[in-house]
């Protein structure tokens, strides 16, 4: 059978599409009491007074979530947003592009360094090299996780994400959080190992070794805190539908504490370099820095 362009078929599909238009009949019954006085019929209805996306969410979410189950509330938000013509916010493509570009650029830079080293063009291979290679591999896990989370809908409004993708987003995010924290730890370890390579002052080397141990302890502790923040662990990606039992530590507390300790470690790492250079400037003037 030959398949040809059929104008009448296209017309039928268009008409069918128009007939399948979303109406207030698609709203879950539990949500109907949330509209004052009636559910919206079209985008000029008085119940659609809140057109700006922020207002849309703050207007309807609290009532939907208290009157309905999570899934029904999301459906009610989806249907209302369509009837009221609320713009579809979606930055997930931008997120994916950013992740890919950042990963390619950083991998190229580190790749160049590793090739120079392994061809013996830039000094011996040491712990600073091994740890930066591990950092790249671990960070790749974070990048893949972020990419997949965006692929499944991170960066969109929650009510625009199909139910079957919600837990996939959380799973991808869960995997990327561990990669991020460990990658961060390995990058700083690499810099500190580099200090051990170039500085010979023994007192200073002990300070650097102490910093490496603190850095590894913090990195591992927070990675574990992240991984076991929910009981059971699967509650991290099952919590969203309100149908599972479990509990989680406050993720923002973990994130804040980790960020503050990271900033302190970064300041200490930079300060060590500044102090050593100020302490003995001549010595490092002709040092090879790669
Ligand atoms: C919107 O719905 C109201 C009735 O609910 C109707 O009177 C009005 O004509 C509709 N407007 C448009 C643009 O369809
Ligand atoms: C939102 O509603 C439209 C129209 O009913 C539907 O096609 C779409 O799958 C819904 N999206 C979600 C995430 O429920």
XYZ file of N, CA, C and O and ligand atoms in Angstrom, residues 22 78 82 159-162, ligand 2:
42
model
N -9.241 20.472 26.264
C -9.343 20.287 27.709
C -10.441 21.197 28.257
O -10.488 22.387 27.942
N -2.613 20.916 36.309
C -2.368 20.766 34.873
C -3.581 21.254 34.067
O -3.452 22.087 33.166
N -4.023 24.667 31.701
C -4.317 24.611 30.260
C -5.543 25.472 29.941
O -5.510 26.299 29.017
N 3.422 20.066 37.658
C 2.172 19.522 37.097
C 2.293 19.208 35.607
O 1.373 18.666 35.024
N 3.414 19.548 35.013
C 3.639 19.210 33.601
C 4.462 17.937 33.450
O 4.767 17.516 32.325
N 4.856 17.342 34.558
C 5.704 16.152 34.498
C 4.825 14.906 34.647
O 4.095 14.785 35.626
N 4.863 13.981 33.669
C 4.056 12.764 33.774
C 4.376 12.008 35.066
O 5.533 11.970 35.486
C -1.994 17.577 31.232
O -3.241 17.567 30.608
C -3.213 17.241 29.221
C -4.620 17.363 28.675
O -5.521 16.633 29.445
C -2.661 15.840 29.050
O -2.564 15.536 27.678
C -1.305 15.750 29.692
O -0.837 14.431 29.637
C -1.389 16.185 31.130
N -0.057 16.187 31.693
C 0.224 15.653 32.877
C 1.620 15.708 33.302
O -0.630 15.140 33.589
